Amino acid sequence: MELASASSAGETTWPSWALVVAAALVSGLLLAGPALRRRYPAAWWLLLGFPIVVFRVVQTWRPLMAGCGLAVSRRPALTVVSGLVGKGAPPPQPRVPRRGLIRPTSGGFLLLVRLLPGQVPEDFVKAAPAMAENWQVHAVRATSCRPGVMRVVASAGDPLADPQLPKQRGPGQLLRVTVGALETGSAWVVDLRRVPHWLIVGATRSGKSTLINALVAGLAPQRVALVGIDCKGGMELSLYEPRLSALATNREQAVRLLTALVDLTLDRMTLCRVARVRNIWGLTDKERPVPVVVIVDEIAELFLVASRNEKDEAHAAGTALIRLAQLGAALGVFLVVAGQRVGSDLGPGVTALRAQLGGRVCHRVADPGTAEMALGDLNPDALKAAQAITPEQAGTAVLASGDGWERARTYLVTESEAEAVAAEYAHLTPVLSELHVEP
């Protein structure tokens, strides 16, 4: 009898103690929340922020879908009305899009949603601001990941507010550089092996030069050749001259350098054909030539003409760039083309070149034509997002490729920092005698 009483007392005491411990843990997390969020934001998000947001999403999903017009009645309207009048029964619950598992990210969460019959992705895109408001998160973005399924990504805070440059350990993966942060909280990585050619546009003080600094700083420790074309007298790219295998500072030099690069590409083509491989990556380490990254700053200076002679030079430069874009990816020659203004008024060569540059980065621009040239042929939503960037959002950009688009922000890498990195790794500069440009 006493044993039974003790057992029952233990059974009643155990849940009480569990509740007390759970309450103490929750109270501790709530009290330590602000300090934990400042010092260890990822841990705070997983332990406290994410569970709270998941609760909000689950609780508000059905009314939110109904309020945004994304719910569908289970019966025709007349049937519902007649049922209410005749039987006094409660109205049937409307069907809402089926929500998948809510998965945490580094600074938010994502989930997949299956559309109901008759719904289109634009319905969810329009509802994204309401979702952010109801779930009390910074932003929500809805994109179509496959027919009938939407990918909803939420950011708890603004990951673009102050992205911090991570500590670099070693040269990293070849031709792969982390240059900033995406709006999802993930790293913004420029991978030239995956997307070989890039177009970067942006007005003065928009962040375009900072992005080039980050690229140079990330590529300098790698076994690659950097080539610069800066027709503004080398004012920008000459800072990195110790790490450049060649530098052209005017259009005449640029034409000669680009012609030499085309010849280098054709030589590599012959090398691959003799070795019976389709690209330089099929060659052995000893046979493989060094990858070449060509950085062109202020592309308009190559295409603007004032005389017949300049017209011929501009045509030659444009033709060489297009050939490099067409042939270079497989042969280890990559293009990064930047400019404050890029438009069709610079000539048909610019439009033809744009078509070969699969990666696009658009910072704040001074004219809508430049944003249209950078993003208009890829995604209209990306174009709208780029046009909404304000002068206060220096470094913020919209990047797009055939895989989709994202908002991102470059890490702050100053010119002096990039210059110091270029000098530190000057001993890695490959000597390419075929690219020698006479002053």
Short mmCIF file of C-alpha atoms in Angstrom, two decimals:
data_model
loop_
_atom_site.label_atom_id
_atom_site.label_comp_id
_atom_site.label_asym_id
_atom_site.label_seq_id
_atom_site.Cartn_x
_atom_site.Cartn_y
_atom_site.Cartn_z
CA MET A 1 0.00 0.00 0.00
CA GLU A 2 2.79 2.41 0.94
CA LEU A 3 4.72 1.43 -2.21
CA ALA A 4 1.71 2.18 -4.36
CA SER A 5 1.24 5.55 -2.66
CA ALA A 6 4.90 6.44 -3.20
CA SER A 7 4.66 5.41 -6.84
CA SER A 8 1.59 7.54 -7.45
CA ALA A 9 3.22 10.47 -5.69
CA GLY A 10 6.28 10.10 -7.92
CA GLU A 11 4.08 10.02 -11.01
CA THR A 12 2.35 13.23 -10.02
CA THR A 13 5.63 14.92 -9.03
CA TRP A 14 7.53 14.09 -12.26
CA PRO A 15 5.36 16.17 -14.66
CA SER A 16 5.49 19.08 -12.24
CA TRP A 17 9.27 19.03 -12.13
CA ALA A 18 9.43 18.75 -15.93
CA LEU A 19 7.22 21.82 -16.26
CA VAL A 20 9.34 23.75 -13.76
CA VAL A 21 12.56 22.88 -15.62
CA ALA A 22 11.02 23.75 -18.98
CA ALA A 23 9.73 27.06 -17.61
CA ALA A 24 13.16 27.84 -16.17
CA LEU A 25 14.87 27.11 -19.50
CA VAL A 26 12.41 29.27 -21.44
CA SER A 27 12.73 32.11 -18.92
CA GLY A 28 16.52 31.90 -19.11
CA LEU A 29 16.46 32.06 -22.89
CA LEU A 30 14.10 35.03 -22.83
CA LEU A 31 16.25 36.90 -20.30
CA ALA A 32 19.49 36.11 -22.09
CA GLY A 33 17.90 36.64 -25.51
CA PRO A 34 19.21 40.18 -26.26
CA ALA A 35 22.81 39.34 -25.29
CA LEU A 36 22.66 35.99 -27.09
CA ARG A 37 21.31 37.68 -30.21
CA ARG A 38 24.14 40.22 -30.25
CA ARG A 39 27.01 37.79 -29.66
CA TYR A 40 25.71 34.57 -31.20
CA PRO A 41 22.94 35.46 -33.67
CA ALA A 42 22.87 32.02 -35.30
CA ALA A 43 22.44 30.26 -31.94
CA TRP A 44 19.77 32.76 -30.86
CA TRP A 45 17.86 32.17 -34.06
CA LEU A 46 17.86 28.36 -33.76
CA LEU A 47 17.09 28.27 -30.03
CA LEU A 48 14.55 31.07 -29.69
CA GLY A 49 13.73 33.03 -32.83
CA PHE A 50 12.96 30.13 -35.16
CA PRO A 51 10.56 28.25 -32.81
CA ILE A 52 8.60 31.45 -32.18
CA VAL A 53 8.28 32.20 -35.89
CA VAL A 54 7.26 28.61 -36.66
CA PHE A 55 4.45 28.97 -34.12
CA ARG A 56 3.29 32.17 -35.83
CA VAL A 57 3.34 30.56 -39.27
CA VAL A 58 1.34 27.53 -38.14
CA GLN A 59 -1.21 29.64 -36.26
CA THR A 60 -1.77 32.23 -39.00
CA TRP A 61 -1.47 30.05 -42.11
CA ARG A 62 -5.18 29.45 -42.78
CA PRO A 63 -6.49 32.97 -41.99
CA LEU A 64 -3.54 34.53 -43.81
CA MET A 65 -4.21 32.51 -46.96
CA ALA A 66 -7.90 33.46 -46.79
CA GLY A 67 -7.12 37.13 -46.21
CA CYS A 68 -4.74 37.22 -49.20
CA GLY A 69 -7.28 35.59 -51.49
CA LEU A 70 -5.30 32.35 -51.68
CA ALA A 71 -8.03 30.12 -50.18
CA VAL A 72 -10.65 28.32 -52.29
CA SER A 73 -14.16 27.34 -51.14
CA ARG A 74 -14.79 23.60 -50.97
CA ARG A 75 -18.32 24.01 -52.44
CA PRO A 76 -19.93 26.33 -54.96
CA ALA A 77 -21.19 29.54 -53.38
CA LEU A 78 -24.92 28.72 -53.86
CA THR A 79 -24.50 25.35 -52.16
CA VAL A 80 -22.89 26.99 -49.16
CA VAL A 81 -25.62 29.60 -48.83
CA SER A 82 -28.43 27.03 -49.12
CA GLY A 83 -26.77 24.87 -46.50
CA LEU A 84 -26.56 27.75 -44.08
CA VAL A 85 -30.18 28.75 -44.57
CA GLY A 86 -31.67 25.24 -44.63
CA LYS A 87 -29.72 23.46 -41.92
CA GLY A 88 -28.04 26.17 -39.91
CA ALA A 89 -24.71 24.36 -40.29
CA PRO A 90 -21.41 26.24 -40.04
CA PRO A 91 -19.79 27.05 -43.38
CA PRO A 92 -17.19 24.55 -44.55
CA GLN A 93 -13.54 25.50 -44.07
CA PRO A 94 -12.00 26.72 -47.33
CA ARG A 95 -9.11 24.87 -48.93
CA VAL A 96 -5.75 26.56 -48.51
CA PRO A 97 -2.47 25.82 -50.31
CA ARG A 98 -0.67 22.90 -48.69
CA ARG A 99 2.40 23.95 -46.76
CA GLY A 100 5.53 21.83 -46.53
CA LEU A 101 8.00 21.44 -43.70
CA ILE A 102 9.37 24.72 -42.32
CA ARG A 103 13.16 24.50 -42.48
CA PRO A 104 15.55 26.95 -40.78
CA THR A 105 18.26 28.84 -42.66
CA SER A 106 21.18 30.83 -41.25
CA GLY A 107 19.01 33.90 -40.77
CA GLY A 108 15.44 32.87 -41.53
CA PHE A 109 13.49 29.93 -42.86
CA LEU A 110 12.10 28.47 -46.05
CA LEU A 111 9.17 26.28 -46.98
CA LEU A 112 7.58 24.88 -50.11
CA VAL A 113 3.91 25.49 -50.94
CA ARG A 114 1.83 23.55 -53.44
CA LEU A 115 -0.52 25.76 -55.44
CA LEU A 116 -4.22 24.99 -55.68
CA PRO A 117 -5.81 24.52 -59.12
CA GLY A 118 -6.22 27.88 -60.83
CA GLN A 119 -3.52 29.64 -58.83
CA VAL A 120 -0.44 31.18 -60.43
CA PRO A 121 2.94 32.19 -58.90
CA GLU A 122 2.08 35.89 -59.15
CA ASP A 123 -0.63 35.38 -56.50
CA PHE A 124 2.01 34.43 -53.95
CA VAL A 125 4.44 37.12 -55.05
CA LYS A 126 1.78 39.76 -54.31
CA ALA A 127 1.06 38.20 -50.91
CA ALA A 128 4.71 38.22 -49.77
CA PRO A 129 4.51 41.61 -47.91
CA ALA A 130 1.43 40.42 -45.99
CA MET A 131 3.27 37.23 -45.00
CA ALA A 132 6.20 39.26 -43.67
CA GLU A 133 3.84 41.48 -41.67
CA ASN A 134 1.91 38.57 -40.15
CA TRP A 135 4.99 36.52 -39.30
CA GLN A 136 6.88 39.62 -38.02
CA VAL A 137 9.99 39.02 -40.11
CA HIS A 138 12.07 41.43 -42.16
CA ALA A 139 11.11 40.20 -45.62
CA VAL A 140 9.49 37.31 -47.46
CA ARG A 141 10.17 36.37 -51.05
CA ALA A 142 8.15 33.85 -53.06
CA THR A 143 9.54 32.29 -56.23
CA SER A 144 8.45 29.42 -58.41
CA CYS A 145 10.83 26.46 -58.03
CA ARG A 146 8.89 24.09 -60.32
CA PRO A 147 5.41 23.97 -61.89
CA GLY A 148 2.77 24.08 -59.20
CA VAL A 149 5.21 24.60 -56.31
CA MET A 150 6.33 27.88 -54.74
CA ARG A 151 9.46 28.41 -52.65
CA VAL A 152 8.84 30.87 -49.81
CA VAL A 153 12.00 32.27 -48.18
CA ALA A 154 11.81 34.53 -45.12
CA SER A 155 14.57 36.65 -43.56
CA ALA A 156 14.23 37.31 -39.83
CA GLY A 157 16.52 40.33 -39.98
CA ASP A 158 18.22 42.31 -42.71
CA PRO A 159 21.33 40.30 -43.71
CA LEU A 160 22.37 43.14 -46.02
CA ALA A 161 22.55 45.74 -43.27
CA ASP A 162 26.19 45.13 -42.33
CA PRO A 163 27.71 41.99 -43.89
CA GLN A 164 31.06 41.11 -42.35
CA LEU A 165 33.96 39.78 -44.41
CA PRO A 166 34.84 36.27 -43.17
CA LYS A 167 38.42 35.37 -42.40
CA GLN A 168 40.09 33.88 -45.46
CA ARG A 169 41.98 30.66 -44.86
CA GLY A 170 44.27 29.92 -47.78
CA PRO A 171 43.54 30.62 -51.43
CA GLY A 172 40.25 28.73 -51.41
CA GLN A 173 38.73 26.91 -54.33
CA LEU A 174 40.10 27.91 -57.73
CA LEU A 175 38.13 30.72 -59.45
CA ARG A 176 35.63 30.84 -56.59
CA VAL A 177 35.41 34.01 -54.45
CA THR A 178 33.06 35.01 -51.63
CA VAL A 179 32.34 38.69 -52.24
CA GLY A 180 29.35 39.47 -50.03
CA ALA A 181 26.07 38.28 -48.52
CA LEU A 182 22.74 37.36 -50.10
CA GLU A 183 19.39 38.51 -48.74
CA THR A 184 18.79 34.93 -47.55
CA GLY A 185 21.80 35.22 -45.23
CA SER A 186 23.93 32.90 -47.37
CA ALA A 187 27.30 33.89 -48.78
CA TRP A 188 27.42 35.62 -52.15
CA VAL A 189 29.89 33.55 -54.12
CA VAL A 190 31.17 34.39 -57.60
CA ASP A 191 32.13 31.05 -59.14
CA LEU A 192 33.71 31.61 -62.55
CA ARG A 193 33.77 27.89 -63.28
CA ARG A 194 29.97 27.82 -63.05
CA VAL A 195 29.15 31.29 -64.47
CA PRO A 196 32.25 32.29 -66.46
CA HIS A 197 31.43 35.84 -67.65
CA TRP A 198 29.92 38.74 -65.68
CA LEU A 199 28.52 42.20 -66.39
CA ILE A 200 28.65 44.64 -63.46
CA VAL A 201 26.91 48.02 -63.68
CA GLY A 202 26.49 50.81 -61.17
CA ALA A 203 26.64 54.59 -60.80
CA THR A 204 29.36 56.43 -58.92
CA ARG A 205 29.50 55.40 -55.23
CA SER A 206 27.00 52.59 -55.78
CA GLY A 207 29.40 49.77 -54.81
CA LYS A 208 30.68 48.68 -58.22
CA SER A 209 34.32 49.42 -57.41
CA THR A 210 33.98 47.74 -54.02
CA LEU A 211 32.83 44.57 -55.75
CA ILE A 212 35.85 44.66 -58.07
CA ASN A 213 38.08 45.17 -55.00
CA ALA A 214 36.54 42.08 -53.39
CA LEU A 215 37.05 40.06 -56.57
CA VAL A 216 40.70 41.10 -56.90
CA ALA A 217 41.34 40.43 -53.20
CA GLY A 218 39.79 36.97 -53.52
CA LEU A 219 41.53 36.01 -56.77
CA ALA A 220 44.99 37.37 -55.87
CA PRO A 221 45.99 34.39 -53.65
CA GLN A 222 44.95 31.92 -56.36
CA ARG A 223 46.97 30.46 -59.22
CA VAL A 224 45.32 32.63 -61.86
CA ALA A 225 46.45 35.42 -64.18
CA LEU A 226 44.70 38.77 -63.78
CA VAL A 227 44.53 41.09 -66.80
CA GLY A 228 43.22 44.65 -66.60
CA ILE A 229 41.71 46.96 -69.21
CA ASP A 230 41.08 50.45 -67.87
CA CYS A 231 40.74 53.06 -70.59
CA LYS A 232 40.49 55.90 -68.08
CA GLY A 233 44.27 56.03 -67.93
CA GLY A 234 44.43 53.14 -65.49
CA MET A 235 43.10 55.24 -62.61
CA GLU A 236 41.17 52.30 -61.15
CA LEU A 237 43.00 49.09 -62.02
CA SER A 238 46.58 50.39 -61.77
CA LEU A 239 46.24 49.99 -57.98
CA TYR A 240 46.48 46.25 -58.52
CA GLU A 241 49.29 46.40 -61.10
CA PRO A 242 51.77 44.29 -59.06
CA ARG A 243 49.33 41.37 -59.38
CA LEU A 244 48.34 42.01 -63.02
CA SER A 245 49.95 40.04 -65.82
CA ALA A 246 49.02 42.85 -68.25
CA LEU A 247 47.31 46.24 -68.09
CA ALA A 248 45.95 48.41 -70.91
CA THR A 249 45.29 52.05 -70.01
CA ASN A 250 43.90 53.38 -73.31
CA ARG A 251 41.86 52.05 -76.21
CA GLU A 252 44.82 51.51 -78.54
CA GLN A 253 46.53 49.33 -75.93
CA ALA A 254 43.24 47.61 -75.18
CA VAL A 255 42.77 46.57 -78.81
CA ARG A 256 46.28 45.08 -78.91
CA LEU A 257 45.79 43.31 -75.59
CA LEU A 258 42.40 41.90 -76.56
CA THR A 259 43.80 40.71 -79.88
CA ALA A 260 46.60 38.96 -78.01
CA LEU A 261 44.06 37.35 -75.70
CA VAL A 262 42.11 36.03 -78.69
CA ASP A 263 45.34 34.55 -80.09
CA LEU A 264 46.09 32.99 -76.69
CA THR A 265 42.60 31.46 -76.67
CA LEU A 266 43.09 30.01 -80.17
CA ASP A 267 46.43 28.52 -79.08
CA ARG A 268 44.69 26.84 -76.17
CA MET A 269 42.05 25.53 -78.54
CA THR A 270 44.79 23.87 -80.59
CA LEU A 271 46.29 22.40 -77.41
CA CYS A 272 42.95 20.87 -76.41
CA ARG A 273 42.34 19.51 -79.91
CA VAL A 274 45.75 17.80 -80.00
CA ALA A 275 45.12 16.32 -76.53
CA ARG A 276 41.61 15.25 -77.65
CA VAL A 277 39.83 16.99 -74.77
CA ARG A 278 36.93 19.43 -74.88
CA ASN A 279 38.34 22.03 -72.48
CA ILE A 280 41.47 22.82 -70.50
CA TRP A 281 40.07 21.09 -67.42
CA GLY A 282 40.47 17.79 -69.24
CA LEU A 283 44.24 18.35 -69.45
CA THR A 284 46.68 17.10 -66.82
CA ASP A 285 47.91 19.53 -64.17
CA LYS A 286 51.25 19.91 -65.97
CA GLU A 287 49.64 20.54 -69.36
CA ARG A 288 46.86 22.85 -68.19
CA PRO A 289 47.56 26.55 -68.88
CA VAL A 290 46.90 29.08 -66.15
CA PRO A 291 43.33 30.50 -66.05
CA VAL A 292 43.08 34.15 -67.11
CA VAL A 293 40.54 36.58 -65.61
CA VAL A 294 40.11 39.73 -67.71
CA ILE A 295 38.71 42.73 -65.80
CA VAL A 296 37.37 45.52 -68.02
CA ASP A 297 36.58 48.72 -66.13
CA GLU A 298 34.27 51.32 -67.71
CA ILE A 299 33.23 49.50 -70.86
CA ALA A 300 31.76 52.70 -72.35
CA GLU A 301 35.29 54.05 -72.89
CA LEU A 302 35.92 51.19 -75.32
CA PHE A 303 32.81 51.84 -77.40
CA LEU A 304 32.36 55.64 -77.44
CA VAL A 305 33.71 57.11 -80.69
CA ALA A 306 34.44 60.63 -81.94
CA SER A 307 36.21 59.91 -85.25
CA ARG A 308 36.54 57.31 -87.98
CA ASN A 309 39.75 55.94 -86.52
CA GLU A 310 38.12 55.57 -83.09
CA LYS A 311 35.19 53.79 -84.71
CA ASP A 312 37.52 51.18 -86.17
CA GLU A 313 39.22 50.72 -82.80
CA ALA A 314 35.90 50.40 -80.98
CA HIS A 315 34.70 47.83 -83.51
CA ALA A 316 37.92 45.82 -83.13
CA ALA A 317 37.69 45.90 -79.32
CA GLY A 318 34.05 44.86 -79.34
CA THR A 319 34.67 42.01 -81.77
CA ALA A 320 37.56 40.70 -79.68
CA LEU A 321 35.51 40.83 -76.47
CA ILE A 322 32.65 38.93 -78.09
CA ARG A 323 35.05 36.25 -79.35
CA LEU A 324 36.58 35.89 -75.89
CA ALA A 325 33.11 35.56 -74.37
CA GLN A 326 32.14 32.90 -76.92
CA LEU A 327 35.33 30.83 -76.67
CA GLY A 328 36.85 31.65 -73.31
CA ALA A 329 34.82 29.58 -70.83
CA ALA A 330 36.12 26.23 -72.05
CA LEU A 331 39.64 27.55 -72.57
CA GLY A 332 40.19 29.22 -69.21
CA VAL A 333 39.62 32.87 -70.16
CA PHE A 334 36.96 34.66 -68.11
CA LEU A 335 35.48 38.15 -68.46
CA VAL A 336 34.38 40.62 -65.79
CA VAL A 337 33.02 43.68 -67.60
CA ALA A 338 32.06 46.75 -65.54
CA GLY A 339 30.63 50.15 -66.33
CA GLN A 340 28.67 53.10 -64.98
CA ARG A 341 26.48 53.25 -68.07
CA VAL A 342 25.83 50.44 -70.51
CA GLY A 343 23.22 50.95 -73.19
CA SER A 344 22.34 50.06 -76.75
CA ASP A 345 23.31 53.60 -77.79
CA LEU A 346 26.97 52.53 -77.45
CA GLY A 347 26.52 50.37 -80.52
CA PRO A 348 25.31 46.92 -81.55
CA GLY A 349 28.53 45.39 -80.20
CA VAL A 350 27.43 46.09 -76.61
CA THR A 351 24.14 44.26 -77.09
CA ALA A 352 25.90 41.29 -78.68
CA LEU A 353 28.44 41.22 -75.85
CA ARG A 354 25.70 41.44 -73.20
CA ALA A 355 24.13 38.28 -74.59
CA GLN A 356 27.35 36.36 -73.86
CA LEU A 357 27.71 37.58 -70.26
CA GLY A 358 25.58 35.13 -68.30
CA GLY A 359 26.12 36.66 -64.85
CA ARG A 360 24.73 40.14 -64.17
CA VAL A 361 25.16 42.47 -61.21
CA CYS A 362 23.20 45.72 -61.11
CA HIS A 363 23.85 48.29 -58.39
CA ARG A 364 22.04 51.62 -58.23
CA VAL A 365 22.22 53.16 -61.70
CA ALA A 366 21.76 56.71 -62.94
CA ASP A 367 19.54 55.81 -65.91
CA PRO A 368 16.89 53.10 -66.41
CA GLY A 369 18.45 52.03 -69.72
CA THR A 370 21.50 50.63 -67.95
CA ALA A 371 19.36 48.54 -65.58
CA GLU A 372 17.34 47.36 -68.57
CA MET A 373 20.51 46.36 -70.40
CA ALA A 374 21.79 44.44 -67.36
CA LEU A 375 18.64 42.65 -66.24
CA GLY A 376 15.82 43.25 -68.68
CA ASP A 377 16.45 40.14 -70.76
CA LEU A 378 16.65 37.86 -67.70
CA ASN A 379 13.87 38.73 -65.26
CA PRO A 380 11.42 41.65 -65.01
CA ASP A 381 11.16 41.24 -61.22
CA ALA A 382 14.94 41.58 -60.91
CA LEU A 383 14.75 44.79 -62.96
CA LYS A 384 12.13 46.27 -60.61
CA ALA A 385 14.20 45.34 -57.56
CA ALA A 386 17.31 47.01 -59.02
CA GLN A 387 15.42 50.20 -59.83
CA ALA A 388 14.25 50.36 -56.19
CA ILE A 389 17.82 50.59 -54.79
CA THR A 390 18.34 53.97 -53.10
CA PRO A 391 21.54 56.05 -52.81
CA GLU A 392 21.71 55.16 -49.11
CA GLN A 393 22.06 51.46 -49.99
CA ALA A 394 25.63 51.62 -51.26
CA GLY A 395 26.96 48.15 -52.01
CA THR A 396 23.49 46.66 -52.44
CA ALA A 397 22.89 45.06 -55.81
CA VAL A 398 20.65 42.67 -57.69
CA LEU A 399 22.49 39.74 -59.20
CA ALA A 400 20.92 37.53 -61.82
CA SER A 401 21.77 34.62 -64.07
CA GLY A 402 19.91 31.85 -65.81
CA ASP A 403 19.31 30.27 -62.38
CA GLY A 404 17.28 33.20 -61.02
CA TRP A 405 18.00 36.42 -59.13
CA GLU A 406 18.86 37.61 -55.63
CA ARG A 407 19.43 40.82 -53.71
CA ALA A 408 22.92 41.00 -52.28
CA ARG A 409 25.47 43.32 -50.76
CA THR A 410 29.22 43.38 -51.22
CA TYR A 411 31.61 43.14 -48.29
CA LEU A 412 33.41 46.44 -47.72
CA VAL A 413 36.87 45.91 -49.21
CA THR A 414 38.59 49.28 -49.59
CA GLU A 415 40.98 50.15 -52.40
CA SER A 416 43.89 50.23 -49.95
CA GLU A 417 43.02 46.74 -48.68
CA ALA A 418 42.77 45.33 -52.20
CA GLU A 419 46.00 47.09 -53.15
CA ALA A 420 47.75 45.56 -50.14
CA VAL A 421 46.51 42.08 -51.07
CA ALA A 422 47.69 42.57 -54.66
CA ALA A 423 51.16 43.57 -53.42
CA GLU A 424 51.28 40.67 -50.95
CA TYR A 425 50.64 38.10 -53.67
CA ALA A 426 52.61 39.82 -56.44
CA HIS A 427 54.98 36.83 -56.49
CA LEU A 428 52.13 34.67 -57.80
CA THR A 429 51.68 36.82 -60.93
CA PRO A 430 52.14 34.58 -63.99
CA VAL A 431 54.39 35.95 -66.73
CA LEU A 432 52.48 35.78 -70.02
CA SER A 433 54.89 37.19 -72.58
CA GLU A 434 52.31 36.93 -75.36
CA LEU A 435 50.20 39.56 -73.57
CA HIS A 436 52.95 42.18 -73.35
CA VAL A 437 51.51 45.58 -74.30
CA GLU A 438 53.80 48.40 -75.49
CA PRO A 439 53.16 51.73 -73.70
#
